[in-house]
mmCIF file of C-alpha atoms in Angstrom:
data_model
loop_
_atom_site.group_PDB
_atom_site.id
_atom_site.type_symbol
_atom_site.label_atom_id
_atom_site.label_comp_id
_atom_site.label_asym_id
_atom_site.label_seq_id
_atom_site.Cartn_x
_atom_site.Cartn_y
_atom_site.Cartn_z
ATOM 1 C CA MET A 1255 -33.765 -28.663 -50.328
ATOM 2 C CA SER A 1256 -36.422 -30.536 -48.914
ATOM 3 C CA THR A 1257 -38.003 -28.737 -46.220
ATOM 4 C CA LEU A 1258 -38.747 -25.716 -48.648
ATOM 5 C CA PRO A 1259 -42.297 -26.397 -49.290
ATOM 6 C CA TYR A 1260 -43.012 -26.218 -45.615
ATOM 7 C CA LEU A 1261 -41.204 -23.203 -44.970
ATOM 8 C CA THR A 1262 -42.816 -21.564 -47.460
ATOM 9 C CA ALA A 1263 -46.047 -22.438 -45.753
ATOM 10 C CA GLY A 1264 -44.791 -20.761 -42.486
ATOM 11 C CA TRP A 1265 -43.581 -17.690 -44.539
ATOM 12 C CA ILE A 1266 -46.983 -17.191 -46.141
ATOM 13 C CA MET A 1267 -48.889 -17.726 -42.474
ATOM 14 C CA LEU A 1268 -46.493 -15.123 -41.285
ATOM 15 C CA ALA A 1269 -46.598 -12.451 -43.892
ATOM 16 C CA GLY A 1270 -50.449 -12.721 -43.480
ATOM 17 C CA LEU A 1271 -50.655 -12.358 -40.074
ATOM 18 C CA TYR A 1272 -48.036 -9.343 -40.649
ATOM 19 C CA GLY A 1273 -50.703 -7.911 -42.967
ATOM 20 C CA VAL A 1274 -53.387 -8.425 -40.212
ATOM 21 C CA VAL A 1275 -51.397 -6.919 -37.001
ATOM 22 C CA THR A 1276 -50.512 -3.453 -39.409
ATOM 23 C CA SER A 1277 -53.825 -3.428 -41.149
ATOM 24 C CA ARG A 1278 -55.650 0.291 -41.298
ATOM 25 C CA ASP A 1279 -58.649 -1.293 -42.991
ATOM 26 C CA LEU A 1280 -60.960 -3.876 -41.989
ATOM 27 C CA VAL A 1281 -61.239 -5.173 -46.091
ATOM 28 C CA HIS A 1282 -57.626 -5.477 -46.180
ATOM 29 C CA ALA A 1283 -57.575 -7.267 -42.697
ATOM 30 C CA VAL A 1284 -60.264 -9.778 -44.165
ATOM 31 C CA VAL A 1285 -57.733 -10.261 -46.868
ATOM 32 C CA CYS A 1286 -54.991 -10.920 -44.807
ATOM 33 C CA VAL A 1287 -56.851 -13.677 -42.718
ATOM 34 C CA SER A 1288 -57.375 -15.146 -46.259
ATOM 35 C CA VAL A 1289 -53.517 -14.959 -46.725
ATOM 36 C CA THR A 1290 -52.698 -16.426 -43.363
ATOM 37 C CA GLN A 1291 -55.192 -19.366 -44.329
ATOM 38 C CA SER A 1292 -53.824 -20.429 -47.996
ATOM 39 C CA GLY A 1293 -50.626 -20.554 -45.602
ATOM 40 C CA THR A 1294 -52.260 -23.613 -44.254
ATOM 41 C CA TYR A 1295 -53.394 -25.019 -47.739
ATOM 42 C CA VAL A 1296 -49.725 -25.144 -48.632
ATOM 43 C CA LEU A 1297 -48.678 -27.073 -45.788
ATOM 44 C CA LEU A 1298 -51.526 -29.625 -46.338
ATOM 45 C CA LEU A 1299 -50.717 -30.092 -49.784
ATOM 46 C CA ALA A 1300 -46.875 -30.024 -49.459
ATOM 47 C CA ILE A 1301 -47.250 -32.795 -46.522
ATOM 48 C CA GLY A 1302 -49.172 -34.695 -48.940
ATOM 49 C CA TYR A 1303 -47.130 -34.472 -52.028
ATOM 50 C CA ARG A 1304 -45.246 -37.819 -53.697
ATOM 51 C CA SER A 1305 -42.845 -37.478 -56.017
ATOM 52 C CA GLY A 1306 -43.923 -39.394 -59.442
ATOM 53 C CA ALA A 1307 -47.174 -40.058 -58.025
ATOM 54 C CA THR A 1308 -50.604 -38.946 -59.506
ATOM 55 C CA ALA A 1309 -54.082 -37.869 -58.618
ATOM 56 C CA PRO A 1310 -55.912 -40.438 -56.051
ATOM 57 C CA VAL A 1311 -58.543 -41.576 -58.761
ATOM 58 C CA PHE A 1312 -58.822 -44.743 -60.000
ATOM 59 C CA SER A 1313 -62.100 -44.907 -62.366
ATOM 60 C CA ASP A 1314 -59.680 -45.607 -65.256
ATOM 61 C CA ARG A 1315 -56.384 -47.150 -63.801
ATOM 62 C CA PRO A 1316 -55.387 -50.111 -61.267
ATOM 63 C CA PRO A 1317 -55.095 -48.809 -57.617
ATOM 64 C CA PRO A 1318 -51.457 -49.098 -56.263
ATOM 65 C CA PRO A 1319 -49.980 -51.625 -55.762
ATOM 66 C CA ALA A 1320 -50.371 -52.322 -59.395
ATOM 67 C CA GLY A 1321 -50.580 -49.034 -60.495
ATOM 68 C CA ARG A 1322 -48.501 -46.014 -60.180
ATOM 69 C CA PRO A 1323 -48.563 -44.375 -56.115
ATOM 70 C CA VAL A 1324 -50.954 -41.638 -55.455
ATOM 71 C CA THR A 1325 -50.240 -38.726 -53.480
ATOM 72 C CA ASP A 1326 -52.037 -38.229 -50.209
ATOM 73 C CA PRO A 1327 -56.294 -38.189 -50.848
ATOM 74 C CA VAL A 1328 -56.665 -37.177 -46.873
ATOM 75 C CA VAL A 1329 -55.014 -33.735 -46.725
ATOM 76 C CA GLN A 1330 -56.641 -33.076 -50.144
ATOM 77 C CA ALA A 1331 -59.997 -33.891 -48.908
ATOM 78 C CA MET A 1332 -59.217 -31.353 -45.745
ATOM 79 C CA THR A 1333 -57.580 -28.631 -48.104
ATOM 80 C CA LEU A 1334 -60.926 -28.887 -50.290
ATOM 81 C CA THR A 1335 -63.362 -28.308 -47.303
ATOM 82 C CA ASP A 1336 -61.264 -25.651 -45.494
ATOM 83 C CA ILE A 1337 -61.508 -23.577 -48.901
ATOM 84 C CA VAL A 1338 -64.841 -23.883 -49.047
ATOM 85 C CA VAL A 1339 -65.745 -23.133 -45.462
ATOM 86 C CA GLY A 1340 -62.998 -20.588 -45.414
ATOM 87 C CA ALA A 1341 -64.822 -18.733 -48.256
ATOM 88 C CA THR A 1342 -67.892 -18.569 -46.441
ATOM 89 C CA VAL A 1343 -66.112 -17.040 -43.273
ATOM 90 C CA THR A 1344 -64.616 -14.603 -45.374
ATOM 91 C CA ALA A 1345 -68.177 -13.453 -46.374
ATOM 92 C CA LEU A 1346 -69.493 -13.057 -42.995
ATOM 93 C CA LEU A 1347 -66.312 -11.250 -42.258
ATOM 94 C CA LEU A 1348 -66.890 -8.697 -44.778
ATOM 95 C CA ALA A 1349 -70.666 -8.642 -43.773
ATOM 96 C CA LEU A 1350 -69.123 -7.656 -40.618
ATOM 97 C CA ALA A 1351 -67.075 -4.787 -42.066
ATOM 98 C CA VAL A 1352 -69.926 -3.610 -44.021
ATOM 99 C CA GLN A 1353 -72.056 -3.111 -41.246
ATOM 100 C CA VAL A 1354 -69.238 -1.315 -39.156
ATOM 101 C CA ALA A 1355 -68.893 1.068 -42.011
ATOM 102 C CA LYS A 1356 -72.231 2.094 -41.852
ATOM 103 C CA ARG A 1357 -72.680 2.406 -38.382
ATOM 104 C CA ARG A 1358 -69.368 4.244 -37.748
ATOM 105 C CA ALA A 1359 -68.717 5.473 -41.333
ATOM 106 C CA THR A 1360 -65.151 4.311 -41.194
ATOM 107 C CA LEU A 1361 -62.988 1.111 -41.988
ATOM 108 C CA ASP A 1362 -59.944 1.897 -40.043
ATOM 109 C CA PRO A 1363 -59.830 -0.631 -36.942
ATOM 110 C CA GLY A 1364 -57.813 2.024 -35.115
ATOM 111 C CA ALA A 1365 -60.865 4.661 -34.733
ATOM 112 C CA LEU A 1366 -63.161 2.152 -33.574
ATOM 113 C CA ARG A 1367 -63.313 2.560 -29.649
ATOM 114 C CA THR A 1368 -66.546 1.200 -27.976
ATOM 115 C CA LEU A 1369 -68.724 -1.056 -29.256
ATOM 116 C CA GLU A 1370 -72.317 0.976 -29.318
ATOM 117 C CA PRO A 1371 -72.435 4.534 -29.581
ATOM 118 C CA MET B 294 -51.194 -0.377 -28.079
ATOM 119 C CA ARG B 295 -49.419 2.009 -30.787
ATOM 120 C CA PRO B 296 -48.518 0.804 -34.125
ATOM 121 C CA ARG B 297 -45.296 0.966 -33.456
ATOM 122 C CA THR B 298 -45.293 -1.201 -30.442
ATOM 123 C CA ARG B 299 -48.002 -3.701 -32.010
ATOM 124 C CA VAL B 300 -45.388 -4.137 -34.741
ATOM 125 C CA LEU B 301 -42.552 -4.835 -32.287
ATOM 126 C CA VAL B 302 -44.983 -7.403 -30.116
ATOM 127 C CA PHE B 303 -45.480 -9.007 -33.359
ATOM 128 C CA ALA B 304 -41.852 -9.370 -34.333
ATOM 129 C CA GLY B 305 -41.046 -10.916 -31.065
ATOM 130 C CA GLY B 306 -43.714 -13.473 -31.464
ATOM 131 C CA ALA B 307 -43.327 -14.042 -35.151
ATOM 132 C CA ALA B 308 -39.639 -14.784 -34.719
ATOM 133 C CA GLY B 309 -40.396 -17.403 -32.047
ATOM 134 C CA THR B 310 -42.900 -18.857 -34.257
ATOM 135 C CA ALA B 311 -40.783 -19.099 -37.255
ATOM 136 C CA ALA B 312 -38.034 -20.572 -35.134
ATOM 137 C CA LEU B 313 -40.083 -23.333 -33.515
ATOM 138 C CA PHE B 314 -42.003 -23.874 -37.076
ATOM 139 C CA THR B 315 -38.785 -24.325 -38.882
ATOM 140 C CA ALA B 316 -37.372 -26.765 -35.846
ATOM 141 C CA GLY B 317 -40.893 -28.573 -36.379
ATOM 142 C CA THR B 318 -40.186 -28.879 -40.360
ATOM 143 C CA LEU B 319 -36.884 -30.014 -39.906
ATOM 144 C CA GLY B 320 -38.659 -33.384 -37.910
ATOM 145 C CA LEU B 321 -41.131 -33.862 -40.825
ATOM 146 C CA PRO B 322 -40.512 -36.615 -43.264
ATOM 147 C CA ALA B 323 -39.036 -35.255 -46.436
ATOM 148 C CA PHE B 324 -41.132 -33.115 -49.088
ATOM 149 C CA GLY B 325 -41.957 -35.869 -51.852
ATOM 150 C CA GLY B 326 -41.298 -38.947 -50.332
ATOM 151 C CA THR B 327 -42.873 -42.569 -50.051
ATOM 152 C CA LEU B 328 -43.639 -42.386 -46.389
ATOM 153 C CA HIS B 329 -47.448 -41.759 -46.313
ATOM 154 C CA PRO B 330 -48.858 -43.874 -43.712
ATOM 155 C CA TYR B 331 -52.471 -42.409 -43.817
ATOM 156 C CA ALA B 332 -52.737 -42.196 -47.651
ATOM 157 C CA ASP B 333 -51.953 -45.748 -47.969
ATOM 158 C CA ARG B 334 -54.495 -46.608 -45.534
ATOM 159 C CA ALA B 335 -57.260 -44.291 -46.969
ATOM 160 C CA VAL B 336 -56.877 -45.835 -50.802
ATOM 161 C CA HIS B 337 -56.701 -49.340 -49.233
ATOM 162 C CA GLN B 338 -60.230 -48.345 -47.643
ATOM 163 C CA ALA B 339 -61.756 -46.548 -50.426
ATOM 164 C CA VAL B 340 -60.485 -49.315 -53.020
ATOM 165 C CA ARG B 341 -61.997 -52.031 -50.450
ATOM 166 C CA ARG B 342 -65.378 -50.041 -50.291
ATOM 167 C CA GLY B 343 -65.498 -49.338 -54.277
ATOM 168 C CA THR B 344 -65.152 -45.600 -54.582
ATOM 169 C CA PRO B 345 -63.027 -44.731 -57.574
ATOM 170 C CA ASN B 346 -62.167 -41.279 -56.091
ATOM 171 C CA VAL B 347 -60.389 -41.644 -53.211
ATOM 172 C CA VAL B 348 -60.955 -37.883 -52.155
ATOM 173 C CA SER B 349 -64.835 -37.958 -52.000
ATOM 174 C CA SER B 350 -64.560 -41.432 -50.297
ATOM 175 C CA VAL B 351 -62.439 -39.594 -47.390
ATOM 176 C CA ASN B 352 -64.878 -36.368 -47.443
ATOM 177 C CA PHE B 353 -68.315 -38.241 -47.592
ATOM 178 C CA ASP B 354 -67.549 -41.838 -46.305
ATOM 179 C CA GLN B 355 -64.499 -42.137 -44.412
ATOM 180 C CA ARG B 356 -64.529 -38.866 -42.394
ATOM 181 C CA ALA B 357 -68.352 -38.041 -43.225
ATOM 182 C CA PHE B 358 -69.153 -37.046 -39.578
ATOM 183 C CA ASP B 359 -66.465 -34.472 -39.808
ATOM 184 C CA THR B 360 -67.653 -33.197 -43.050
ATOM 185 C CA LEU B 361 -70.867 -33.024 -41.382
ATOM 186 C CA GLY B 362 -69.250 -30.388 -38.705
ATOM 187 C CA GLU B 363 -67.869 -28.326 -41.396
ATOM 188 C CA GLU B 364 -71.154 -28.433 -43.201
ATOM 189 C CA LEU B 365 -72.558 -26.869 -40.302
ATOM 190 C CA ILE B 366 -69.909 -24.149 -40.151
ATOM 191 C CA LEU B 367 -70.732 -23.088 -43.492
ATOM 192 C CA LEU B 368 -74.548 -23.150 -42.666
ATOM 193 C CA SER B 369 -73.998 -21.288 -39.611
ATOM 194 C CA ALA B 370 -71.499 -18.484 -41.995
ATOM 195 C CA ALA B 371 -73.932 -18.188 -44.466
ATOM 196 C CA ILE B 372 -77.295 -17.576 -41.979
ATOM 197 C CA ALA B 373 -75.013 -15.077 -39.816
ATOM 198 C CA ALA B 374 -73.716 -12.853 -42.892
ATOM 199 C CA VAL B 375 -77.669 -13.020 -44.568
ATOM 200 C CA ALA B 376 -78.537 -11.873 -40.832
ATOM 201 C CA LEU B 377 -76.187 -9.335 -41.127
ATOM 202 C CA LEU B 378 -76.651 -7.870 -44.192
ATOM 203 C CA ARG B 379 -80.877 -7.478 -43.803
ATOM 204 C CA VAL B 380 -82.369 -4.246 -44.367
ATOM 205 C CA VAL B 381 -82.781 -2.450 -41.064
ATOM 206 C CA ARG B 382 -85.239 0.628 -40.056
ATOM 207 C CA ARG B 383 -83.203 3.500 -41.634
ATOM 208 C CA GLU B 384 -82.957 1.863 -44.697
ATOM 209 C CA ASP B 385 -84.742 1.246 -47.660
ATOM 210 C CA GLU B 386 -84.873 -1.363 -50.950
ATOM 211 C CA ARG B 387 -85.263 -0.157 -54.075
ATOM 212 C CA ASP B 388 -87.054 -2.153 -56.890
ATOM 213 C CA GLY B 389 -84.386 -3.747 -59.170
ATOM 214 C CA ALA B 390 -86.525 -3.973 -62.166
ATOM 215 C CA THR B 391 -87.116 -0.168 -62.153
ATOM 216 C CA LEU B 392 -83.570 0.563 -62.584
ATOM 217 C CA ARG B 393 -80.724 -0.525 -64.975
ATOM 218 C CA HIS B 394 -78.057 -2.014 -62.803
ATOM 219 C CA GLY B 395 -74.982 -3.477 -63.400
ATOM 220 C CA PRO B 396 -72.117 -2.348 -66.227
ATOM 221 C CA ALA B 397 -74.537 -0.251 -68.255
ATOM 222 C CA GLU B 398 -72.645 -0.062 -71.421
ATOM 223 C CA VAL B 399 -71.484 -4.102 -72.120
ATOM 224 C CA SER B 400 -70.661 -4.715 -75.193
ATOM 225 C CA ASP B 401 -72.873 -7.172 -76.858
ATOM 226 C CA ALA B 402 -70.256 -10.185 -77.139
ATOM 227 C CA LEU B 403 -69.824 -10.311 -73.583
ATOM 228 C CA ARG B 404 -74.024 -10.114 -73.324
ATOM 229 C CA ILE B 405 -74.204 -12.929 -75.933
ATOM 230 C CA VAL B 406 -71.151 -14.988 -74.567
ATOM 231 C CA GLY B 407 -72.875 -14.697 -70.829
ATOM 232 C CA HIS B 408 -75.835 -15.858 -71.887
ATOM 233 C CA LEU B 409 -74.597 -18.588 -73.646
ATOM 234 C CA LEU B 410 -72.367 -19.895 -71.056
ATOM 235 C CA LEU B 411 -75.359 -20.167 -68.445
ATOM 236 C CA PRO B 412 -76.613 -23.204 -69.196
ATOM 237 C CA LEU B 413 -73.154 -24.568 -70.344
ATOM 238 C CA THR B 414 -71.999 -23.971 -66.807
ATOM 239 C CA LEU B 415 -74.817 -25.128 -64.905
ATOM 240 C CA LEU B 416 -74.516 -28.302 -66.923
ATOM 241 C CA ILE B 417 -70.764 -28.733 -65.568
ATOM 242 C CA GLY B 418 -71.794 -27.933 -62.055
ATOM 243 C CA VAL B 419 -74.384 -30.795 -61.898
ATOM 244 C CA TYR B 420 -71.947 -33.245 -63.619
ATOM 245 C CA ILE B 421 -69.292 -32.505 -61.436
ATOM 246 C CA VAL B 422 -71.475 -33.168 -58.881
ATOM 247 C CA ALA B 423 -73.115 -36.415 -60.030
ATOM 248 C CA HIS B 424 -69.697 -37.735 -61.037
ATOM 249 C CA GLY B 425 -68.042 -36.764 -57.703
ATOM 250 C CA ALA B 426 -67.655 -40.623 -57.016
ATOM 251 C CA GLN B 427 -65.936 -41.301 -59.613
ATOM 252 C CA SER B 428 -64.209 -38.672 -61.348
ATOM 253 C CA PRO B 429 -62.039 -35.818 -60.042
ATOM 254 C CA GLY B 430 -64.798 -33.622 -58.491
ATOM 255 C CA GLY B 431 -67.695 -33.929 -55.827
ATOM 256 C CA GLY B 432 -70.328 -31.630 -53.758
ATOM 257 C CA PHE B 433 -68.090 -28.832 -52.866
ATOM 258 C CA GLN B 434 -66.380 -28.291 -56.167
ATOM 259 C CA GLY B 435 -69.539 -28.373 -58.159
ATOM 260 C CA GLY B 436 -71.792 -26.739 -55.747
ATOM 261 C CA VAL B 437 -69.370 -23.724 -56.214
ATOM 262 C CA ILE B 438 -69.430 -23.837 -60.018
ATOM 263 C CA LEU B 439 -73.295 -23.813 -59.612
ATOM 264 C CA GLY B 440 -73.716 -21.036 -57.191
ATOM 265 C CA THR B 441 -71.598 -18.750 -59.351
ATOM 266 C CA ALA B 442 -72.778 -19.758 -62.735
ATOM 267 C CA ILE B 443 -75.852 -18.015 -62.322
ATOM 268 C CA HIS B 444 -73.995 -14.701 -61.669
ATOM 269 C CA LEU B 445 -72.733 -14.742 -65.108
ATOM 270 C CA LEU B 446 -76.171 -12.930 -66.271
ATOM 271 C CA TYR B 447 -74.806 -10.144 -63.879
ATOM 272 C CA LEU B 448 -71.607 -10.124 -66.138
ATOM 273 C CA ALA B 449 -73.792 -10.092 -68.915
ATOM 274 C CA GLY B 450 -75.387 -6.841 -67.785
ATOM 275 C CA ASP B 451 -78.710 -8.357 -67.140
ATOM 276 C CA TYR B 452 -79.483 -7.603 -63.412
ATOM 277 C CA PRO B 453 -83.104 -7.654 -63.474
ATOM 278 C CA ALA B 454 -83.037 -11.172 -65.137
ATOM 279 C CA LEU B 455 -80.706 -12.210 -62.536
ATOM 280 C CA GLN B 456 -83.020 -11.117 -59.937
ATOM 281 C CA ARG B 457 -85.977 -13.308 -61.213
ATOM 282 C CA LEU B 458 -83.425 -16.431 -61.469
ATOM 283 C CA ARG B 459 -82.738 -16.423 -58.118
ATOM 284 C CA PRO B 460 -85.593 -15.518 -55.801
ATOM 285 C CA ILE B 461 -83.557 -15.386 -52.370
ATOM 286 C CA PRO B 462 -86.532 -17.154 -50.426
ATOM 287 C CA VAL B 463 -86.723 -20.181 -52.244
ATOM 288 C CA PHE B 464 -82.932 -20.512 -52.067
ATOM 289 C CA GLU B 465 -82.951 -19.718 -48.056
ATOM 290 C CA SER B 466 -85.271 -22.842 -47.665
ATOM 291 C CA ALA B 467 -83.052 -24.884 -50.391
ATOM 292 C CA GLU B 468 -80.323 -24.442 -48.387
ATOM 293 C CA ALA B 469 -81.845 -25.500 -45.138
ATOM 294 C CA VAL B 470 -83.550 -28.332 -46.769
ATOM 295 C CA ALA B 471 -80.063 -29.389 -48.288
ATOM 296 C CA ALA B 472 -78.247 -29.141 -44.707
ATOM 297 C CA ALA B 473 -81.473 -31.044 -43.107
ATOM 298 C CA ALA B 474 -80.897 -33.568 -45.484
ATOM 299 C CA PHE B 475 -76.906 -33.687 -45.373
ATOM 300 C CA VAL B 476 -77.686 -34.198 -41.161
ATOM 301 C CA LEU B 477 -80.302 -37.122 -41.998
ATOM 302 C CA LEU B 478 -78.541 -38.774 -44.574
ATOM 303 C CA ALA B 479 -74.874 -38.560 -42.246
ATOM 304 C CA LEU B 480 -77.033 -40.351 -39.390
ATOM 305 C CA ALA B 481 -78.811 -42.736 -41.721
ATOM 306 C CA ALA B 482 -75.396 -43.624 -43.641
ATOM 307 C CA ALA B 483 -74.557 -46.075 -40.969
ATOM 308 C CA GLY B 484 -76.565 -48.888 -42.680
ATOM 309 C CA ALA B 485 -76.035 -47.328 -46.189
ATOM 310 C CA SER B 486 -73.688 -48.934 -48.650
ATOM 311 C CA PRO B 487 -70.800 -46.427 -49.555
ATOM 312 C CA ALA B 488 -71.723 -46.852 -53.503
ATOM 313 C CA GLN B 489 -75.348 -45.254 -52.367
ATOM 314 C CA ARG B 490 -74.205 -43.067 -49.710
ATOM 315 C CA VAL B 491 -71.242 -41.185 -51.308
ATOM 316 C CA PRO B 492 -73.440 -40.004 -54.643
ATOM 317 C CA ALA B 493 -76.187 -39.157 -51.988
ATOM 318 C CA LEU B 494 -73.845 -37.029 -49.657
ATOM 319 C CA ASN B 495 -72.362 -35.391 -52.642
ATOM 320 C CA THR B 496 -75.907 -34.230 -53.772
ATOM 321 C CA ALA B 497 -76.987 -32.659 -50.685
ATOM 322 C CA VAL B 498 -73.429 -31.107 -49.944
ATOM 323 C CA GLY B 499 -73.816 -29.561 -54.056
ATOM 324 C CA ILE B 500 -77.208 -28.234 -53.289
ATOM 325 C CA GLU B 501 -76.091 -26.370 -49.832
ATOM 326 C CA VAL B 502 -72.932 -24.985 -51.231
ATOM 327 C CA GLY B 503 -74.825 -23.676 -54.171
ATOM 328 C CA CYS B 504 -77.409 -22.369 -52.157
ATOM 329 C CA ALA B 505 -74.999 -20.640 -49.612
ATOM 330 C CA LEU B 506 -72.852 -19.119 -52.431
ATOM 331 C CA VAL B 507 -75.809 -17.516 -54.389
ATOM 332 C CA LEU B 508 -77.640 -16.690 -51.024
ATOM 333 C CA LEU B 509 -74.162 -14.822 -50.093
ATOM 334 C CA LEU B 510 -73.401 -13.049 -53.384
ATOM 335 C CA GLY B 511 -77.243 -12.201 -53.807
ATOM 336 C CA LYS B 512 -76.848 -10.769 -50.530
ATOM 337 C CA PHE B 513 -74.194 -8.335 -51.138
ATOM 338 C CA PHE B 514 -75.254 -7.281 -54.678
ATOM 339 C CA GLU B 515 -78.594 -5.944 -53.132
ATOM 340 C CA GLN B 516 -76.258 -4.342 -50.310
ATOM 341 C CA ALA B 517 -74.281 -2.774 -53.000
ATOM 342 C CA LEU B 518 -77.072 -1.876 -55.403
ATOM 343 C CA LEU B 519 -80.447 -1.575 -54.142
ATOM 344 C CA ILE B 520 -80.186 -0.871 -50.410
ATOM 345 C CA ARG B 521 -79.971 3.024 -49.370
ATOM 346 C CA GLU B 522 -80.389 4.965 -46.522
ATOM 347 C CA HIS B 523 -83.215 7.306 -46.360
ATOM 348 C CA ARG B 524 -81.299 10.546 -45.237
ATOM 349 C CA GLU B 525 -78.771 10.263 -47.580
ATOM 350 C CA THR B 526 -80.047 9.650 -51.068
ATOM 351 C CA GLY B 527 -83.352 11.037 -49.918
ATOM 352 C CA ASP B 528 -85.185 8.464 -51.874
ATOM 353 C CA THR B 529 -87.615 9.115 -54.459
ATOM 354 C CA ARG B 530 -90.070 6.444 -53.323
ATOM 355 C CA GLU B 531 -90.565 8.722 -49.781
ATOM 356 C CA THR B 532 -91.888 11.574 -51.339
ATOM 357 C CA ALA B 533 -93.517 9.954 -53.965
#
């Protein structure tokens, strides 16, 4: 089944979103956002995959058409920046959660009503 | 909105998204197929411009301006996290040197391995940044290794040593300088050859990512270990 990797990516994304929607804890919600984001990594890498191909690095072998075919480097580069930026954004969201916990003594999004006491 | 209604609304939206997504994937080229127009063009350009690692070439040569934008997202997220985790009026920062932090009773084996691996991991990080243009690696990957390496000291149970090795203001300045250097290099890169441009941009990104990680982890450590509210704990320094 050749579409299974793409469908897996969509499934991971929806599973993460389900976690965000039903979350009772802000830290849990942040982790679910990370899960949602990892769905995009799977999609990008699935799009770039090529059967029988190797990594797009040519320091020790000839580039195509002489050598073996390589996987798509464009989506790999995008995944790479995605991971690093995603980690920093996760840190920002966790910092927000720390401040919410300090000011309101709760992490339940349902218990938060107004912005400032 | 009640939790039950929220799940029902989500179920409707998720079903619609799943249907559209499935219909979309059925129209995609088959998984693992031979049709990769962007890959072929990117590989051709990278080889023509003499960068053996095509992923680095895409990041720092062909899409350098996009990488610049992503760098600025990283920078602003790190700055915002640092600003959010600062010491506010009601709080007090304890002096790390007076306290024994971290896992108090770590085994000697863990302590020795932590101290031995620290220089080795730093060396690997520098290698991965420096050889990003030739071999698998680059600024992003090497920066993450560099930024996390010095926290081996925390795992080895020596938080005061980690604090001495990692003065936060120095890393704040270094990150700002690296970000500025990246902007200037990206703007000046139009005239430079790719053989110079890719390693230079790699280094700037490596330093920036490393500093951002050190800053973020350091601020979270401070938050968890050093910062206390006056009222709750009755900090001894208030009465002393």
